[in-house]
Structures are given as structure tokens and as C-alpha cells.
Short mmCIF file of C-alpha atoms in Angstrom, two decimals:
data_model
loop_
_atom_site.label_atom_id
_atom_site.label_comp_id
_atom_site.label_asym_id
_atom_site.label_seq_id
_atom_site.Cartn_x
_atom_site.Cartn_y
_atom_site.Cartn_z
CA UNK O 21 -1.68 5.81 10.70
CA UNK O 22 0.49 2.49 11.80
CA UNK O 23 0.41 -0.38 9.10
CA UNK O 24 1.73 -3.86 8.96
CA UNK O 25 1.93 -5.71 6.02
CA UNK O 26 2.96 -9.49 6.41
CA UNK O 27 4.12 -11.01 3.21
CA UNK O 28 6.79 -9.19 0.86
CA UNK O 29 5.28 -10.83 -1.90
CA UNK O 30 3.46 -9.36 -5.11
CA UNK O 31 0.45 -7.47 -3.22
CA UNK O 32 2.40 -6.50 -0.25
CA UNK O 33 5.59 -4.99 -2.33
CA UNK O 34 2.65 -3.44 -4.82
CA UNK O 35 0.89 -1.92 -1.43
CA UNK O 36 4.36 -0.81 -0.20
CA UNK O 37 4.78 1.07 -3.31
CA UNK O 38 1.51 2.86 -2.92
CA UNK O 39 2.14 3.78 0.77
CA UNK O 40 5.38 4.81 -0.25
CA UNK O 41 3.90 8.11 -1.83
CA UNK O 42 2.47 9.06 1.87
CA UNK O 43 3.65 9.37 5.35
CA UNK O 44 2.20 6.35 6.97
CA UNK O 45 4.49 4.24 9.35
CA UNK O 46 4.82 1.13 7.46
CA UNK O 47 6.36 -2.17 8.54
CA UNK O 48 6.80 -4.97 6.01
CA UNK O 49 7.54 -8.56 7.72
CA UNK O 50 8.42 -11.58 5.80
CA UNK O 51 10.61 -14.66 6.32
CA UNK O 52 12.54 -14.28 3.64
CA UNK O 53 15.63 -11.96 4.06
CA UNK O 54 16.24 -11.71 0.18
CA UNK O 55 12.69 -10.49 -0.66
CA UNK O 56 12.98 -8.01 2.29
CA UNK O 57 16.25 -6.80 0.78
CA UNK O 58 14.82 -6.33 -2.66
CA UNK O 59 12.15 -3.86 -1.28
CA UNK O 60 14.27 -1.81 1.38
CA UNK O 61 16.17 0.35 -1.09
CA UNK O 62 13.26 1.19 -3.06
CA UNK O 63 10.33 2.13 -0.63
CA UNK O 64 10.27 4.41 2.57
CA UNK O 65 9.52 1.76 5.21
CA UNK O 66 10.45 -0.47 8.02
CA UNK O 67 11.45 -4.51 7.45
CA UNK O 68 11.30 -6.84 9.89
CA UNK O 69 12.79 -10.70 9.30
CA UNK O 70 10.06 -13.07 10.83
CA UNK O 71 11.12 -15.72 13.21
CA UNK O 72 9.79 -19.22 13.96
CA UNK O 73 8.06 -17.50 17.03
CA UNK O 74 5.24 -15.98 15.14
CA UNK O 75 3.69 -13.80 18.22
CA UNK O 76 6.93 -12.73 19.29
CA UNK O 77 7.58 -11.15 15.65
CA UNK O 78 4.31 -9.69 16.13
CA UNK O 79 4.87 -8.17 19.50
CA UNK O 80 8.37 -6.67 18.37
CA UNK O 81 6.70 -5.12 15.55
CA UNK O 82 4.59 -3.20 18.09
CA UNK O 83 1.07 -5.04 16.69
CA UNK O 84 -0.54 -3.61 20.02
CA UNK O 85 -0.72 -0.12 18.69
CA UNK O 86 -1.36 -0.93 14.94
CA UNK O 87 -3.95 0.69 13.10
CA UNK O 88 -4.33 -1.97 10.17
CA UNK O 89 -2.64 -5.19 9.85
CA UNK O 90 -2.53 -6.87 6.32
CA UNK O 91 -1.61 -10.62 5.54
CA UNK O 92 -0.95 -11.10 1.99
CA UNK O 93 1.04 -14.07 1.80
CA UNK O 94 0.11 -17.02 -0.94
CA UNK O 95 -1.22 -19.10 2.28
CA UNK O 96 -4.50 -18.47 2.86
CA UNK O 97 -4.66 -20.21 6.08
CA UNK O 98 -1.64 -18.52 7.49
CA UNK O 99 -3.08 -15.33 6.43
CA UNK O 100 -6.19 -15.82 8.65
CA UNK O 101 -4.49 -17.31 11.35
CA UNK O 102 -1.89 -14.42 11.66
CA UNK O 103 -4.78 -12.04 11.47
CA UNK O 104 -6.52 -13.67 14.30
CA UNK O 105 -3.36 -13.37 16.37
CA UNK O 106 -2.64 -9.79 15.73
CA UNK O 107 -6.40 -8.93 16.45
CA UNK O 108 -6.04 -10.89 19.76
CA UNK O 109 -2.76 -8.86 20.40
CA UNK O 110 -4.34 -5.22 20.16
CA UNK O 111 -4.57 -4.38 16.27
CA UNK O 112 -7.38 -2.32 15.44
CA UNK O 113 -8.29 -3.57 11.92
CA UNK O 114 -7.24 -6.71 9.77
CA UNK O 115 -7.15 -7.90 6.24
CA UNK O 116 -6.35 -11.19 5.13
CA UNK O 117 -6.14 -12.38 1.55
CA UNK O 118 -7.76 -15.72 0.62
CA UNK O 119 -8.04 -17.98 -2.23
CA UNK O 120 -11.76 -18.75 -2.55
CA UNK O 121 -14.59 -17.01 -3.17
CA UNK O 122 -16.76 -18.75 -0.41
CA UNK O 123 -15.01 -16.66 2.34
CA UNK O 124 -16.29 -13.62 0.70
CA UNK O 125 -19.93 -14.77 1.01
CA UNK O 126 -22.00 -12.21 3.31
CA UNK O 127 -23.13 -15.00 5.78
CA UNK O 128 -19.84 -15.45 6.82
CA UNK O 129 -18.52 -11.54 7.41
CA UNK O 130 -19.93 -11.79 10.98
CA UNK O 131 -18.38 -15.13 11.77
CA UNK O 132 -14.81 -13.63 10.47
CA UNK O 133 -15.15 -10.58 12.33
CA UNK O 134 -15.58 -12.48 15.51
CA UNK O 135 -12.48 -14.44 14.97
CA UNK O 136 -10.78 -11.20 14.51
CA UNK O 137 -10.49 -10.79 10.65
CA UNK O 138 -12.14 -7.54 10.08
CA UNK O 139 -11.93 -7.87 5.95
CA UNK O 140 -11.34 -10.72 3.47
CA UNK O 141 -9.95 -10.13 0.17
CA UNK O 142 -9.96 -12.35 -2.73
CA UNK O 143 -8.05 -10.88 -5.76
CA UNK O 144 -9.34 -13.15 -8.24
CA UNK O 145 -12.91 -11.59 -7.86
CA UNK O 146 -11.79 -8.03 -8.13
CA UNK O 147 -10.12 -8.95 -11.70
CA UNK O 148 -13.26 -10.97 -12.68
CA UNK O 149 -15.35 -7.88 -11.84
CA UNK O 150 -13.07 -5.68 -13.95
CA UNK O 151 -13.15 -8.19 -16.98
CA UNK O 152 -16.96 -8.56 -16.86
CA UNK O 153 -17.43 -5.01 -16.70
CA UNK O 154 -14.97 -4.27 -19.55
CA UNK O 155 -16.67 -6.74 -21.82
CA UNK O 156 -19.92 -5.00 -21.38
CA UNK O 157 -18.80 -1.94 -23.46
CA UNK O 158 -16.47 -3.23 -26.20
CA UNK O 159 -15.44 0.21 -27.12
CA UNK O 160 -13.89 1.21 -23.43
CA UNK O 161 -10.65 0.27 -22.27
CA UNK O 162 -11.27 0.81 -18.49
CA UNK O 163 -14.91 1.62 -16.67
CA UNK O 164 -15.24 2.84 -13.30
CA UNK O 165 -18.81 3.08 -11.82
CA UNK O 166 -19.13 5.76 -8.96
CA UNK O 167 -21.76 5.26 -6.12
CA UNK O 168 -23.63 2.36 -8.19
CA UNK O 169 -23.20 4.03 -11.55
CA UNK O 170 -24.55 7.41 -10.86
CA UNK O 171 -21.50 8.66 -12.62
CA UNK O 172 -19.23 6.47 -14.81
CA UNK O 173 -15.53 7.28 -15.49
CA UNK O 174 -14.59 5.50 -19.02
CA UNK O 175 -11.14 5.25 -20.22
CA UNK O 176 -11.15 5.54 -24.20
CA UNK O 177 -8.24 4.94 -26.67
CA UNK O 178 -8.67 7.88 -29.37
CA UNK O 179 -8.39 6.72 -33.06
CA UNK O 180 -9.11 8.64 -36.36
CA UNK O 181 -12.74 8.49 -36.18
CA UNK O 182 -12.93 10.53 -33.07
CA UNK O 183 -14.79 13.91 -33.55
CA UNK O 184 -13.27 15.89 -30.84
CA UNK O 185 -9.53 15.89 -31.47
CA UNK O 186 -7.47 18.71 -31.48
CA UNK O 187 -10.07 21.32 -30.13
CA UNK O 188 -9.51 23.25 -26.84
CA UNK O 189 -11.14 21.23 -24.11
CA UNK O 190 -12.29 24.90 -22.93
CA UNK O 191 -14.55 24.47 -25.83
CA UNK O 192 -15.44 20.87 -25.32
CA UNK O 193 -15.90 20.75 -21.43
CA UNK O 194 -18.22 23.69 -20.74
CA UNK O 195 -20.37 23.78 -17.37
CA UNK O 196 -23.18 22.49 -19.46
CA UNK O 197 -21.37 19.62 -21.41
CA UNK O 198 -22.44 16.11 -20.64
CA UNK O 199 -19.07 15.20 -20.05
CA UNK O 200 -15.40 16.12 -18.47
CA UNK O 201 -12.31 15.01 -19.57
CA UNK O 202 -10.45 14.46 -15.88
CA UNK O 203 -7.27 13.06 -17.52
CA UNK O 204 -5.16 11.92 -20.42
CA UNK O 205 -2.60 9.05 -20.85
CA UNK O 206 0.03 10.46 -23.71
CA UNK O 207 2.76 8.15 -24.59
CA UNK O 208 4.54 7.80 -21.09
CA UNK O 209 3.02 11.04 -19.80
CA UNK O 210 -0.27 11.40 -17.64
CA UNK O 211 -1.65 15.00 -18.03
CA UNK O 212 -4.47 16.56 -15.74
CA UNK O 213 -5.65 18.81 -18.16
CA UNK O 214 -6.40 22.37 -18.48
CA UNK O 215 -8.66 24.56 -20.55
CA UNK O 216 -6.03 25.14 -23.44
CA UNK O 217 -5.07 21.35 -23.66
CA UNK O 218 -6.13 19.58 -26.61
CA UNK O 219 -6.88 15.65 -27.43
CA UNK O 220 -4.66 13.90 -30.08
CA UNK O 221 -4.98 10.61 -31.61
CA UNK O 222 -3.91 7.58 -29.80
CA UNK O 223 -4.44 9.56 -26.28
CA UNK O 224 -5.99 7.41 -23.76
CA UNK O 225 -8.51 10.06 -22.55
CA UNK O 226 -10.67 9.58 -19.30
CA UNK O 227 -14.32 10.91 -19.51
CA UNK O 228 -16.36 11.54 -16.51
CA UNK O 229 -20.30 11.40 -17.59
CA UNK O 230 -23.46 10.21 -16.40
CA UNK O 231 -24.64 6.90 -17.60
CA UNK O 232 -27.62 8.26 -19.74
CA UNK O 233 -24.83 10.13 -21.87
CA UNK O 234 -22.92 7.15 -22.46
CA UNK O 235 -24.25 6.52 -26.17
CA UNK O 236 -23.25 10.17 -26.56
CA UNK O 237 -19.92 9.37 -25.59
CA UNK O 238 -19.61 6.89 -28.10
CA UNK O 239 -20.63 8.64 -30.82
CA UNK O 240 -17.96 11.54 -30.46
CA UNK O 241 -15.31 9.41 -29.78
CA UNK O 242 -16.12 7.62 -33.22
CA UNK O 243 -16.71 4.04 -31.50
CA UNK O 244 -20.12 3.29 -32.76
CA UNK O 245 -19.04 0.83 -35.21
CA UNK O 246 -17.66 -1.24 -32.57
CA UNK O 247 -19.91 -4.32 -32.10
CA UNK O 248 -21.25 -5.15 -28.59
CA UNK O 249 -20.02 -8.44 -27.23
CA UNK O 250 -21.86 -11.82 -27.46
CA UNK O 251 -19.05 -14.45 -28.17
CA UNK O 252 -16.11 -14.82 -25.88
CA UNK O 253 -13.10 -17.02 -26.03
CA UNK O 254 -10.93 -17.19 -22.60
CA UNK O 255 -7.53 -18.51 -22.64
CA UNK O 256 -6.41 -20.22 -19.44
CA UNK O 257 -9.04 -21.97 -17.25
CA UNK O 258 -7.77 -20.61 -13.55
CA UNK O 259 -9.85 -19.05 -10.68
CA UNK O 260 -10.10 -15.56 -12.62
CA UNK O 261 -11.82 -17.40 -15.56
CA UNK O 262 -14.32 -19.38 -13.65
CA UNK O 263 -15.25 -16.37 -11.72
CA UNK O 264 -15.43 -14.07 -14.55
CA UNK O 265 -17.95 -16.44 -16.33
CA UNK O 266 -20.15 -16.05 -13.06
CA UNK O 267 -20.25 -12.37 -13.58
CA UNK O 268 -20.77 -12.05 -17.31
CA UNK O 269 -24.04 -11.21 -18.40
CA UNK O 270 -26.41 -14.00 -19.52
CA UNK O 271 -26.44 -12.77 -23.10
CA UNK O 272 -22.56 -13.59 -23.74
CA UNK O 273 -21.44 -17.02 -24.69
CA UNK O 274 -17.97 -18.00 -23.48
CA UNK O 275 -15.47 -20.89 -24.41
CA UNK O 276 -12.81 -21.46 -22.06
CA UNK O 277 -9.61 -22.99 -23.39
CA UNK O 278 -7.57 -24.94 -21.13
CA UNK O 279 -4.40 -27.15 -21.79
CA UNK O 280 -4.45 -29.25 -18.61
CA UNK O 281 -7.29 -31.94 -19.13
CA UNK O 282 -7.65 -32.35 -15.43
CA UNK O 283 -8.48 -28.86 -15.01
CA UNK O 284 -10.94 -29.10 -17.78
CA UNK O 285 -13.07 -31.72 -15.94
CA UNK O 286 -12.86 -29.47 -12.66
CA UNK O 287 -14.00 -26.59 -14.19
CA UNK O 288 -16.83 -28.41 -15.97
CA UNK O 289 -18.12 -29.58 -12.38
CA UNK O 290 -17.46 -25.99 -10.90
CA UNK O 291 -19.54 -24.26 -13.86
CA UNK O 292 -22.94 -25.36 -14.25
CA UNK O 293 -23.89 -23.03 -17.23
CA UNK O 294 -24.89 -23.79 -20.84
CA UNK O 295 -23.70 -20.62 -22.10
CA UNK O 296 -20.24 -21.82 -20.82
CA UNK O 297 -18.42 -24.49 -22.96
CA UNK O 298 -14.87 -25.69 -21.70
CA UNK O 299 -12.26 -27.17 -24.61
CA UNK O 300 -9.11 -28.92 -23.93
CA UNK O 301 -6.49 -27.01 -25.95
CA UNK O 302 -4.13 -24.57 -26.38
CA UNK O 303 -5.18 -20.92 -26.91
CA UNK O 304 -2.49 -20.11 -28.83
CA UNK O 305 -2.99 -22.65 -31.48
CA UNK O 306 -4.46 -20.70 -34.30
CA UNK O 307 -6.00 -23.46 -36.17
CA UNK O 308 -7.87 -24.52 -32.95
CA UNK O 309 -9.01 -20.80 -32.64
CA UNK O 310 -10.40 -20.71 -36.02
CA UNK O 311 -12.30 -24.07 -35.54
CA UNK O 312 -13.71 -22.73 -32.37
CA UNK O 313 -15.11 -19.62 -34.42
CA UNK O 314 -12.34 -16.85 -33.50
CA UNK O 315 -13.84 -15.21 -36.77
CA UNK O 316 -17.06 -14.67 -35.04
CA UNK O 317 -15.72 -13.86 -31.61
CA UNK O 318 -16.20 -10.22 -30.35
CA UNK O 319 -13.81 -10.73 -27.27
CA UNK O 320 -10.66 -12.65 -26.55
CA UNK O 321 -9.38 -12.57 -22.91
CA UNK O 322 -5.78 -14.20 -21.94
CA UNK O 323 -5.84 -15.24 -18.31
CA UNK O 324 -2.75 -17.72 -18.33
CA UNK O 325 -0.18 -17.31 -15.72
CA UNK O 326 2.45 -16.28 -18.09
CA UNK O 327 2.31 -12.50 -19.28
CA UNK O 328 4.25 -12.71 -22.32
CA UNK O 329 2.02 -15.71 -23.61
CA UNK O 330 -1.21 -13.63 -22.78
CA UNK O 331 0.17 -10.47 -24.43
CA UNK O 332 1.22 -12.41 -27.68
CA UNK O 333 -2.07 -14.24 -27.72
CA UNK O 334 -4.06 -11.08 -27.42
CA UNK O 335 -1.88 -9.94 -30.42
CA UNK O 336 -2.71 -12.99 -32.64
CA UNK O 337 -6.28 -12.61 -31.64
CA UNK O 338 -6.39 -8.88 -32.86
CA UNK O 339 -4.71 -10.10 -36.23
CA UNK O 340 -7.44 -12.65 -36.42
CA UNK O 341 -10.21 -9.99 -36.28
CA UNK O 342 -11.09 -9.89 -32.53
CA UNK O 343 -11.80 -6.20 -31.75
CA UNK O 344 -11.71 -6.23 -27.89
CA UNK O 345 -8.82 -8.36 -26.06
CA UNK O 346 -7.94 -8.40 -22.73
CA UNK O 347 -4.61 -9.54 -20.70
CA UNK O 348 -3.90 -10.49 -17.46
CA UNK O 349 -0.28 -8.92 -16.87
CA UNK O 350 0.97 -9.74 -13.42
CA UNK O 351 4.59 -8.41 -14.09
CA UNK O 352 4.27 -5.01 -13.69
CA UNK O 353 7.44 -4.35 -15.97
CA UNK O 354 5.60 -5.45 -18.93
CA UNK O 355 2.34 -3.32 -18.36
CA UNK O 356 3.69 -0.33 -20.13
CA UNK O 357 4.92 -2.54 -22.91
CA UNK O 358 1.32 -4.10 -23.21
CA UNK O 359 -0.02 -0.89 -23.56
CA UNK O 360 2.29 0.32 -26.46
CA UNK O 361 1.40 -2.84 -28.31
CA UNK O 362 -2.07 -1.48 -28.00
CA UNK O 363 -3.35 -4.72 -26.44
CA UNK O 364 -6.46 -3.28 -25.07
CA UNK O 365 -7.61 -3.93 -21.29
CA UNK O 366 -4.82 -4.78 -18.90
CA UNK O 367 -5.58 -6.68 -15.88
CA UNK O 368 -3.38 -6.87 -12.72
CA UNK O 369 -4.74 -8.62 -9.67
CA UNK O 370 -1.94 -7.30 -7.24
CA UNK O 371 -2.68 -3.92 -8.33
CA UNK O 372 -6.30 -4.15 -7.82
CA UNK O 373 -5.95 -5.74 -4.40
CA UNK O 374 -3.36 -3.36 -3.48
CA UNK O 375 -6.10 -0.57 -4.39
CA UNK O 376 -8.78 -2.23 -2.48
CA UNK O 377 -6.95 -2.18 0.75
CA UNK O 378 -5.44 1.40 -0.08
CA UNK O 379 -8.70 2.64 0.71
CA UNK O 380 -8.91 1.35 4.03
CA UNK O 381 -5.95 3.50 5.24
CA UNK O 382 -7.42 6.75 4.67
CA UNK O 383 -8.61 8.82 7.35
CA UNK O 384 -11.41 10.65 5.29
CA UNK O 385 -14.58 8.93 4.47
CA UNK O 386 -13.54 7.31 1.35
CA UNK O 387 -15.98 5.19 -0.28
CA UNK O 388 -13.96 3.64 -3.20
CA UNK O 389 -10.55 4.38 -4.47
CA UNK O 390 -8.88 3.07 -7.72
CA UNK O 391 -4.94 3.07 -8.86
CA UNK O 392 -4.82 3.26 -12.53
CA UNK O 393 -1.96 1.27 -13.65
CA UNK O 394 -1.84 2.67 -17.18
CA UNK O 395 -2.14 6.27 -16.05
CA UNK O 396 -0.08 5.85 -12.89
CA UNK O 397 -3.10 8.00 -11.08
CA UNK O 398 -5.64 7.26 -8.35
CA UNK O 399 -9.36 8.25 -8.84
CA UNK O 400 -11.15 7.97 -5.71
CA UNK O 401 -14.67 9.07 -3.90
CA UNK O 402 -14.64 11.12 -0.86
CA UNK O 403 -17.44 12.06 1.04
CA UNK O 404 -17.68 15.81 1.88
CA UNK O 405 -17.80 16.06 5.81
CA UNK O 406 -19.92 18.89 7.47
CA UNK O 407 -17.86 21.95 8.03
CA UNK O 408 -15.01 20.73 5.74
CA UNK O 409 -12.71 22.96 3.45
CA UNK O 410 -14.84 21.67 0.51
CA UNK O 411 -18.17 23.14 1.42
CA UNK O 412 -17.02 26.58 2.12
CA UNK O 413 -15.84 27.80 -1.27
CA UNK O 414 -16.76 26.96 -4.92
CA UNK O 415 -14.37 24.58 -6.68
CA UNK O 416 -12.31 27.09 -8.52
CA UNK O 417 -11.40 28.72 -5.04
CA UNK O 418 -10.46 25.80 -3.21
CA UNK O 419 -7.17 25.90 -4.34
CA UNK O 420 -6.36 21.95 -4.82
CA UNK O 421 -2.97 20.79 -5.13
CA UNK O 422 -1.36 20.62 -8.49
CA UNK O 423 -2.18 17.31 -10.20
CA UNK O 424 -5.52 17.07 -8.80
CA UNK O 425 -8.96 17.55 -10.42
CA UNK O 426 -12.85 16.97 -9.51
CA UNK O 427 -14.68 15.27 -12.15
CA UNK O 428 -17.90 15.23 -10.53
CA UNK O 429 -20.20 14.38 -7.35
CA UNK O 430 -23.08 12.33 -6.45
CA UNK O 431 -25.83 14.05 -4.25
CA UNK O 432 -28.91 12.27 -3.09
CA UNK O 433 -28.11 9.59 -5.56
CA UNK O 434 -27.86 11.98 -8.59
CA UNK O 435 -24.81 12.19 -10.42
CA UNK O 436 -23.60 15.85 -11.28
CA UNK O 437 -20.76 16.80 -13.35
CA UNK O 438 -18.73 19.70 -11.49
CA UNK O 439 -17.46 23.05 -12.99
CA UNK O 440 -15.56 25.69 -11.59
CA UNK O 441 -18.58 27.32 -10.10
CA UNK O 442 -20.15 24.18 -8.44
CA UNK O 443 -20.63 24.71 -4.89
CA UNK O 444 -20.00 21.24 -3.01
CA UNK O 445 -22.50 20.27 -0.07
CA UNK O 446 -21.69 18.15 3.06
CA UNK O 447 -22.80 14.70 2.42
CA UNK O 448 -21.62 14.97 -1.48
CA UNK O 449 -19.60 12.00 -2.76
CA UNK O 450 -17.22 13.85 -4.81
CA UNK O 451 -14.81 11.98 -7.39
CA UNK O 452 -11.17 13.03 -7.43
CA UNK O 453 -8.86 12.11 -10.04
CA UNK O 454 -5.34 12.78 -8.70
CA UNK O 455 -1.62 12.06 -10.42
CA UNK O 456 1.54 12.45 -8.57
CA UNK O 457 0.43 13.92 -5.25
CA UNK O 458 0.11 12.71 -1.61
CA UNK O 459 -3.49 11.34 -1.06
CA UNK O 460 -3.25 12.98 2.41
CA UNK O 461 -3.39 16.33 0.81
CA UNK O 462 -6.68 15.65 -0.40
CA UNK O 463 -7.94 14.03 2.80
CA UNK O 464 -7.68 17.52 4.35
CA UNK O 465 -9.91 19.10 2.08
CA UNK O 466 -12.81 16.58 2.88
CA UNK O 467 -12.43 16.03 6.56
#
């Protein structure tokens, strides 16, 4: 597949990192020579310095025979306009990053397609969706619903109270068991576990299960004492914070702490919800936090534009007794540090946006894909095609590449956990967890 990315900024460069693990013909365009120079030595792609003549730049890059054109500069108007040009010049599909949720509304989809914009992506919504889902389960670091929740993947930090530590997984994850452990993050190492592997204290374990067994998972990992989130404090009143309040359940009460008084007024104009209170103040001010009820708050979410501030604020909230903390960490260099400090859930908009775009590049029928930063791994939903390799043998006979494991499948809307003896059928939606392998190798099994 030939792909052109316009914009060597955060999302574009992270997307280039994901693509560098595959064999796509990728071109990165930007008007800043220094940004391009910084990425050339690290990734396997071609760079093009944009001229003032945008159409000539696109033609020189070969846009006429390009499969996917992605515009991810900070300027949403430029992104939409350059996508329209690319489509007019012959590109098959286009993706434009925007800064407003309004463009994502279903009523505009056909309108944008007629203009030449195949897909709109709003990173703040992707981040807000993750935040809202994470707050619904205070004891879970990450949650990923497969096919509208038919299967659920839970990333859980294991503590002393976990009942299943130090037991071989072959004894824990039998064919009749209500869960499978598909991956383990231990320190800096990601493990695709085998039968003789064991879970250890402080592991971040990824469980695949069905929705009705979530309470059972909560019991065996020793998290029943975690109280459900009802009161939330958000530090930082940006677009992600505003969008998060829209997606949070009605039973949650939210306080947004914002330093900019004008921004506070703006938020109050946008949010018309009695359960959301906007407070002018600094979320790092401990006396203010105490005054606003931090002692009775179950979740603290730090969404300022500064990663260090967010990390430190979450550490402070933990010291004040908050169990669930969420930090926006846009600098990828800080992600591992935040994880080592036991911050809690880490949100990175560019990684979420890149993962969302990444699924469009796969040839197989991929319904959803997610790059898990903390585990440096992908989890994807593949649809098994008629006559494909996965439908001809049982799972243990497939010879999946090392670093890949099948966690479960959805058949006729029902989630089913997969064992070695499972026979996959055409039309099944199969969840694959993979670490350190080329996604193209997996596509061949499902096409």
C-alpha cells in the first residue's frame, strides 16, 4: 500500500513509527526541513519538503497512484483543503485531522465524502472516550471493548491482594476458564505468555474475558475493595476535558479546575450540565484540592498540556488518597517514566489517533485496532474470510508467528474465548494480540 502523510508533527511521526514495522510505501511531507531531518534517520520512509505550490508537491509525490492520504498538520482547514486536492488528483482515500467535534457528526459524513474527505479524525474525542471508559472501572488500567462489548480486554495492575500470583498459566487458563491472559507487561518487558509462565506482583496483565465475568476477574485480582467512581476532579479545561464530561455516565459528578478565567467562562457556556462544576483555580494547589473535596474524590484526571505537571499532579492526588488517576502524557519519552511511577491510566492523543488511522492501512477486514503504549503491542479485530488459512485448521495447528496470540472471537454477536482446540469459522471476528511482529504476517492468515 502506498501512503502519504502530510505533516511531520506528533501524530504524523508516531504514525510513521507504526508504519516502519511494516512494508508500506510511505512518504512523509512537511514544509519544515528540520522536522523532516529529525525523522529520516529513525524510520524507513521517504520524506518530501513541501514547496509553496501545494499541487505540484502532491503531484511530485505521486498522489495519483496513492492508496491513502493523511493530513495531520495542526491546521484543520489546511488538512481538509489538502485532502480535497489529493482526492481530485486521484488518491483513493483521505483522512483529515480536525479540531472540532462538530465535523464528526454523522450528518456531515456524506457531505465531506462528496468534497473528497473520506474520514475525519478528532483526537480529543478518542482520548475522552478512553478516559470515560476507564473511569467506569476504577480498578482497571485499560479497557478495550471488542465488537460492542461481546468480548472485553482488561489491563490490570496486580497487587499483593491478587489470588492468582505465581501459578502456571496452564493451570489458570484452561479451555473452560472464563478468561485468558493474552499478555503481560513486566518492567520494560512485554511477554506473550505460555503455559509455564506465571503472574508476578506488579505485573500489568491483560485479561480477555466476556462482560458477565468481569466481576469474577475483579475478585481474583483482589480489587473488590476499590470503590466505584462517583466524584471526579479534572485539572485542565481543554477540549479533551470538555469532551470527557459529555461521555461520562450521568451518575458521575465532575469538577473542572482551570487557571484561565476566560477559559472557565467559555467552558460554562459550552457545558450545560448540572453535574459539572467549573472552578477557576490551579489543580496543583493542595489547599484548593482539599477545599474542593479531594478526600471524597475517587478519580483525578490531569489534562493540562504539560506532561510533567500532569504526572506530578497525579502523584499528589494519590498521596491525598485518590485511588484512580489519569494523566495526559503527550511526550512519549515520559510514558515509561509515568508507568514506573505507578501513575495509573496514561492517555496519549497522538498514539490513539495514529492507531485509529493505522487500521485503515490493513488489507484484511480489520474492524478495530489498538496500539497499547505501555505494552508496546497491538491488539486487533480481524474478520476471518471464507477459505482463509485460519478457517482450515484448529488454533494450535495454525502456526501463528511468534509474538502473536488469539484471545477470543465473536460469532453471531456472542463472545467466545479461544483455546488451542478452537476451530475458527468464516465470518468470525477474531481478536489477536501481537508484540514485535509485522501486522502483514497476520493479515495473510485471515484473507
